[in-house]
mmCIF file of C-alpha atoms in Angstrom:
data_model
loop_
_atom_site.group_PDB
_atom_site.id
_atom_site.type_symbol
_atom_site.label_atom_id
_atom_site.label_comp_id
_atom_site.label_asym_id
_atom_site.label_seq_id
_atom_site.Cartn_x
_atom_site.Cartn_y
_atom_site.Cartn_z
ATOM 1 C CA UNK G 1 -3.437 136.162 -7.418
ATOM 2 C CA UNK G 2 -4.393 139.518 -6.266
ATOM 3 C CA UNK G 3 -4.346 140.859 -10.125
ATOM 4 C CA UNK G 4 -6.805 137.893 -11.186
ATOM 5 C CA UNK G 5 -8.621 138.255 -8.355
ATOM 6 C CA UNK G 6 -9.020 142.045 -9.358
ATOM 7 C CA UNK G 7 -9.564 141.197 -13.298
ATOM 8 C CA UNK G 8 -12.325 139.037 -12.252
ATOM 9 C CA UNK G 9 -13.733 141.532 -9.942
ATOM 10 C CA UNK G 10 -13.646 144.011 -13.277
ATOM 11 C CA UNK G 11 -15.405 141.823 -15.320
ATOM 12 C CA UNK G 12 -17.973 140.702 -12.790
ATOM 13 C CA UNK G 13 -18.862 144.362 -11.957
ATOM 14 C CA UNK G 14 -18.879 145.025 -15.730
ATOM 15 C CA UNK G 15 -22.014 142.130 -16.059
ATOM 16 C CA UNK G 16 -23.919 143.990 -14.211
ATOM 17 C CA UNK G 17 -24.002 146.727 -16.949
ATOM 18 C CA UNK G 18 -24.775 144.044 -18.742
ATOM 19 C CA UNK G 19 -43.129 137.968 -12.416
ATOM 20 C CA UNK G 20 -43.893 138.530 -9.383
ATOM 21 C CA UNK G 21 -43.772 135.074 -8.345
ATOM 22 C CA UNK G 22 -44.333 135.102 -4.653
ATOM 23 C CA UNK G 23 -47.605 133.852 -4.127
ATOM 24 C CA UNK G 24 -49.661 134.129 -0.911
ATOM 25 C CA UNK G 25 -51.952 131.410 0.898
ATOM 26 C CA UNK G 26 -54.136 131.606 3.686
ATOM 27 C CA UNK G 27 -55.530 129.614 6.151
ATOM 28 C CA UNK G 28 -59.081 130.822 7.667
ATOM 29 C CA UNK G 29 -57.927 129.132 10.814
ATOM 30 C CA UNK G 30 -61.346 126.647 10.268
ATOM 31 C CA UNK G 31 -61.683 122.965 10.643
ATOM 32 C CA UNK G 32 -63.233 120.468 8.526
ATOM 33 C CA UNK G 33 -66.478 120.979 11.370
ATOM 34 C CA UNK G 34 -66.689 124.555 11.183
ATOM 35 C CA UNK G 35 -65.137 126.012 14.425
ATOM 36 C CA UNK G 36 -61.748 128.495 14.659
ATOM 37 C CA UNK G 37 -58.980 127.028 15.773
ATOM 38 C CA UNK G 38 -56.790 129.401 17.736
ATOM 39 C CA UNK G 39 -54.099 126.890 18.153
ATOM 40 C CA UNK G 40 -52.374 127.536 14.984
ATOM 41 C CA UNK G 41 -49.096 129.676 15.604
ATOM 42 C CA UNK G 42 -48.439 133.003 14.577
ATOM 43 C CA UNK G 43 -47.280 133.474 11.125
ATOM 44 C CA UNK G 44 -43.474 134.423 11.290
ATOM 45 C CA UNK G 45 -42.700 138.114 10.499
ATOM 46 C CA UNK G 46 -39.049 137.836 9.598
ATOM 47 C CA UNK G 47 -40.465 136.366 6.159
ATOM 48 C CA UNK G 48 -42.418 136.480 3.202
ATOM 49 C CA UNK G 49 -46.019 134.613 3.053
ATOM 50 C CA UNK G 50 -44.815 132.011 0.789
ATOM 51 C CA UNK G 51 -40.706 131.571 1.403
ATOM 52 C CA UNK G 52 -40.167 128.841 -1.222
ATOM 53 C CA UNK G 53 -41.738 130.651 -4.005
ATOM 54 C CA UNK G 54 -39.905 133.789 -3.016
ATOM 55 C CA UNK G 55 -36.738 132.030 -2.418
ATOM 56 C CA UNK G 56 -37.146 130.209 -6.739
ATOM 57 C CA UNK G 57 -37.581 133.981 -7.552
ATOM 58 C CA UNK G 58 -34.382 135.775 -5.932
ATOM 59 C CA UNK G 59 -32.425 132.314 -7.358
ATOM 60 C CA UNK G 60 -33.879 132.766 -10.827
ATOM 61 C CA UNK G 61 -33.983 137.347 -10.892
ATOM 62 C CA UNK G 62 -30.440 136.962 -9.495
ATOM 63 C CA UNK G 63 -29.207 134.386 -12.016
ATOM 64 C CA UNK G 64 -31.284 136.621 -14.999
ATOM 65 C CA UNK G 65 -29.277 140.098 -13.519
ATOM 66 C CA UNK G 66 -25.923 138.334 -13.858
ATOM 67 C CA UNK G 67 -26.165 136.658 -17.092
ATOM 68 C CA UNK G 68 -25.162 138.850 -20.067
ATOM 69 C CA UNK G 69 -27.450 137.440 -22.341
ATOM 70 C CA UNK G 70 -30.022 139.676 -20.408
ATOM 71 C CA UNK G 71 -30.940 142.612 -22.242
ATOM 72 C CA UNK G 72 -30.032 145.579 -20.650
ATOM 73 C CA UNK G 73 -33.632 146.859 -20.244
ATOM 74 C CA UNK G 74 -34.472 143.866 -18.451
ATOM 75 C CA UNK G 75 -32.030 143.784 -16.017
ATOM 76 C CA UNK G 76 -32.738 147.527 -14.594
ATOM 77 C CA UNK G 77 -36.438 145.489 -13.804
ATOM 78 C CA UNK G 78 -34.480 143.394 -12.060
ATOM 79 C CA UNK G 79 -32.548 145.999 -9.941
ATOM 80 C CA UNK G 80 -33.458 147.523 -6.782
ATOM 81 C CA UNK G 81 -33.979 151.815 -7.825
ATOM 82 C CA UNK G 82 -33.215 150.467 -11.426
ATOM 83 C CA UNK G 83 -34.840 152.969 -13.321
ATOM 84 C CA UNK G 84 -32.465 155.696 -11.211
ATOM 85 C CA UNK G 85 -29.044 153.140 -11.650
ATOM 86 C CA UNK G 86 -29.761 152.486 -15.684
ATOM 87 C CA UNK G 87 -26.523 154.397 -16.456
ATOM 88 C CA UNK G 88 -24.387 152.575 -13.777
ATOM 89 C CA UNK G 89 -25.590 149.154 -15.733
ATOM 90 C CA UNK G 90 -24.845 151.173 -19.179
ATOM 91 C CA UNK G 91 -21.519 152.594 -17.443
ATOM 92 C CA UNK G 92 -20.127 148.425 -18.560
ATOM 93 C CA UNK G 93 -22.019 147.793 -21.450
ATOM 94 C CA UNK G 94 -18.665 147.655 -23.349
ATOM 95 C CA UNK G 95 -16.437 145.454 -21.355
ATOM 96 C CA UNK G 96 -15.368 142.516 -23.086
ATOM 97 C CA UNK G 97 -15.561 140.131 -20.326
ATOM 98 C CA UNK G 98 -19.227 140.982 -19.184
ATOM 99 C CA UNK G 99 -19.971 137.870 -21.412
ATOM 100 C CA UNK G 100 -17.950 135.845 -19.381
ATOM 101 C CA UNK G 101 -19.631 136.668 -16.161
ATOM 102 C CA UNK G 102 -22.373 134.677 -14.551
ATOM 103 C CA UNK G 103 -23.699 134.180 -10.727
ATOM 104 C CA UNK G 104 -24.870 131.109 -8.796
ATOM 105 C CA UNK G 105 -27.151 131.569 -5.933
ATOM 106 C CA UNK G 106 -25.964 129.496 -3.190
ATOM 107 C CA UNK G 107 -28.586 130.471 -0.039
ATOM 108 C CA UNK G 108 -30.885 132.764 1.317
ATOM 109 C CA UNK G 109 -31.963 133.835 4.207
ATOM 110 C CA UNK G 110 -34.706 136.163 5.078
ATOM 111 C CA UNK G 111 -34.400 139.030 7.490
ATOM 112 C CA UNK G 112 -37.747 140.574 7.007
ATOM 113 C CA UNK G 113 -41.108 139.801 4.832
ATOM 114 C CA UNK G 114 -38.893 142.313 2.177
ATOM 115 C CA UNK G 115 -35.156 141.802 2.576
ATOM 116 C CA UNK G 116 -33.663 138.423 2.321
ATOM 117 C CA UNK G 117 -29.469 137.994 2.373
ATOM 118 C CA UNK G 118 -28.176 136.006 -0.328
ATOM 119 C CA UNK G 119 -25.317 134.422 -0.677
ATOM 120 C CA UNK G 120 -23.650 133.753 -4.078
ATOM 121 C CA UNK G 121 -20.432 132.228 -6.117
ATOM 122 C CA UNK G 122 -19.693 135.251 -8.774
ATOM 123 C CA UNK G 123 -18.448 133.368 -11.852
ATOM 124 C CA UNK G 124 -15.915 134.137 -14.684
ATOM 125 C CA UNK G 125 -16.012 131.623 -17.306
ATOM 126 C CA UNK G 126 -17.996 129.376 -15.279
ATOM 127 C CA UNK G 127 -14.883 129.144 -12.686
ATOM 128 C CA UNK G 128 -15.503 131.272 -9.168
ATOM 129 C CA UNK G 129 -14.039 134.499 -8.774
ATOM 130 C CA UNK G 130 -16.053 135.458 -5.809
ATOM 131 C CA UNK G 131 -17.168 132.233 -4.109
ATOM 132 C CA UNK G 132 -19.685 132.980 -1.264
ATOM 133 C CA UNK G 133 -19.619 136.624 -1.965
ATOM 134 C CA UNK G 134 -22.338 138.338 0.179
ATOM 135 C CA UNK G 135 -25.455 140.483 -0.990
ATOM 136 C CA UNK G 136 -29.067 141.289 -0.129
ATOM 137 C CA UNK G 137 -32.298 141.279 -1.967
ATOM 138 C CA UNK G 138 -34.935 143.322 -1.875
ATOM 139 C CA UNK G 139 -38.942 142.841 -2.885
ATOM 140 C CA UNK G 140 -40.170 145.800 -4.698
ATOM 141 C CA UNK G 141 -42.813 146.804 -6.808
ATOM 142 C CA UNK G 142 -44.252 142.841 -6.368
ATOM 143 C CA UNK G 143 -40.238 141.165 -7.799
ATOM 144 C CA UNK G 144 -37.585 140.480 -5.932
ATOM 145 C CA UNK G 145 -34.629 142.257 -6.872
ATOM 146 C CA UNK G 146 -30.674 142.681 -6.317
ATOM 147 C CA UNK G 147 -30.030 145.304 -3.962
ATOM 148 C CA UNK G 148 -28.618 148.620 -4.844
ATOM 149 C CA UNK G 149 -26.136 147.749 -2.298
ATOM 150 C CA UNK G 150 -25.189 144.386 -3.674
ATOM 151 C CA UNK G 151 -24.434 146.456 -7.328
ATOM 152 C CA UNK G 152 -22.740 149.308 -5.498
ATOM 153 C CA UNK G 153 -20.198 147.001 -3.671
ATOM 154 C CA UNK G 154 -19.524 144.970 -6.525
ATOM 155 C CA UNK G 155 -18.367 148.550 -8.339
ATOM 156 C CA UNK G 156 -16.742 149.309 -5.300
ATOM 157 C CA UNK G 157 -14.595 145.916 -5.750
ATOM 158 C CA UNK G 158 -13.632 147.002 -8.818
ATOM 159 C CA UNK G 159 -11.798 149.951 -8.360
ATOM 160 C CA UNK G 160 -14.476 151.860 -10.386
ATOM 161 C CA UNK G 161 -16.099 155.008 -9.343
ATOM 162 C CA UNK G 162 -19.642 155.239 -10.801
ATOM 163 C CA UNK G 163 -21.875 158.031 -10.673
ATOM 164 C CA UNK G 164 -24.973 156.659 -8.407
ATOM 165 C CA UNK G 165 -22.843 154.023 -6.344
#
């Protein structure tokens, strides 16, 4: 169990080689006969303006990152620092079972208007191989992105030693 556990640790870290969409409303606080209301509550500070549309984008960056079918290129957009991590992607751009490797956002929860934890199944051939593995997102640059942190641990998982993790 331990060596399939490990294989499919190996060939989820070696997917990773492998829109801004949160939008922003306001409220000018009127009513519908012109005075400010000062009843309405503060808005929340452990969270992004709009939490559903940045919760659809970690689900659907997160699900982009881990499916090999992205190109390369776009998944160091999709990376936390991925311009500075492009060769620990590259480092598994070889590995056989990166195609077999997928990821299936499970929940989020936001711990600041730019962090969010995220919670995830890590798939080999569709079948979990780390089932409510834990990571974090981050919102940079205007996308929400896997953390360095999330990449570096599933390296560390592996057994590999990248440069950059």
């Amino acid at each position: 169990m331990v060596l399939k556990r490990r294989a499919a640790t190996l060939a989820a870290a070696a997917v990773l080689v492998l829109t801004p969409a949160v939008a922003s409303c306001s409220d000018d606080g009127g009513d519908s006969s012109g005075r400010t209301s000062s009843s309405a509550p503060p808005a929340p500070t452990d969270r992004p303006a709009d939490p559903a549309a940045a919760k659809a984008q970690i689900a659907r960056n997160w699900k982009a990152f881990f499916d090999p079918k992205t190109p390369a290129a776009e998944r160091v957009k999709l990376l936390e620092n991925g311009d500075q991590l492009a060769s620990v992607l590259a480092a598994f751009a070889g590995d056989k079972n990166a195609a077999l490797t997928s990821a299936q956002v499970k929940g989020i929860a936001f711990t600041s208007p730019t962090n969010a934890n995220v919670t995830y199944d890590l798939l080999v051939g569709g079948n979990p191989a780390l089932p409510g593995a834990k990571g974090t997102s981050v919102l940079q640059d205007g996308t929400w992105k896997v953390s360095v942190t999330t990449l570096c641990g599933l390296v560390q998982l592996s057994g590999a030693t990248v440069p950059g993790c």
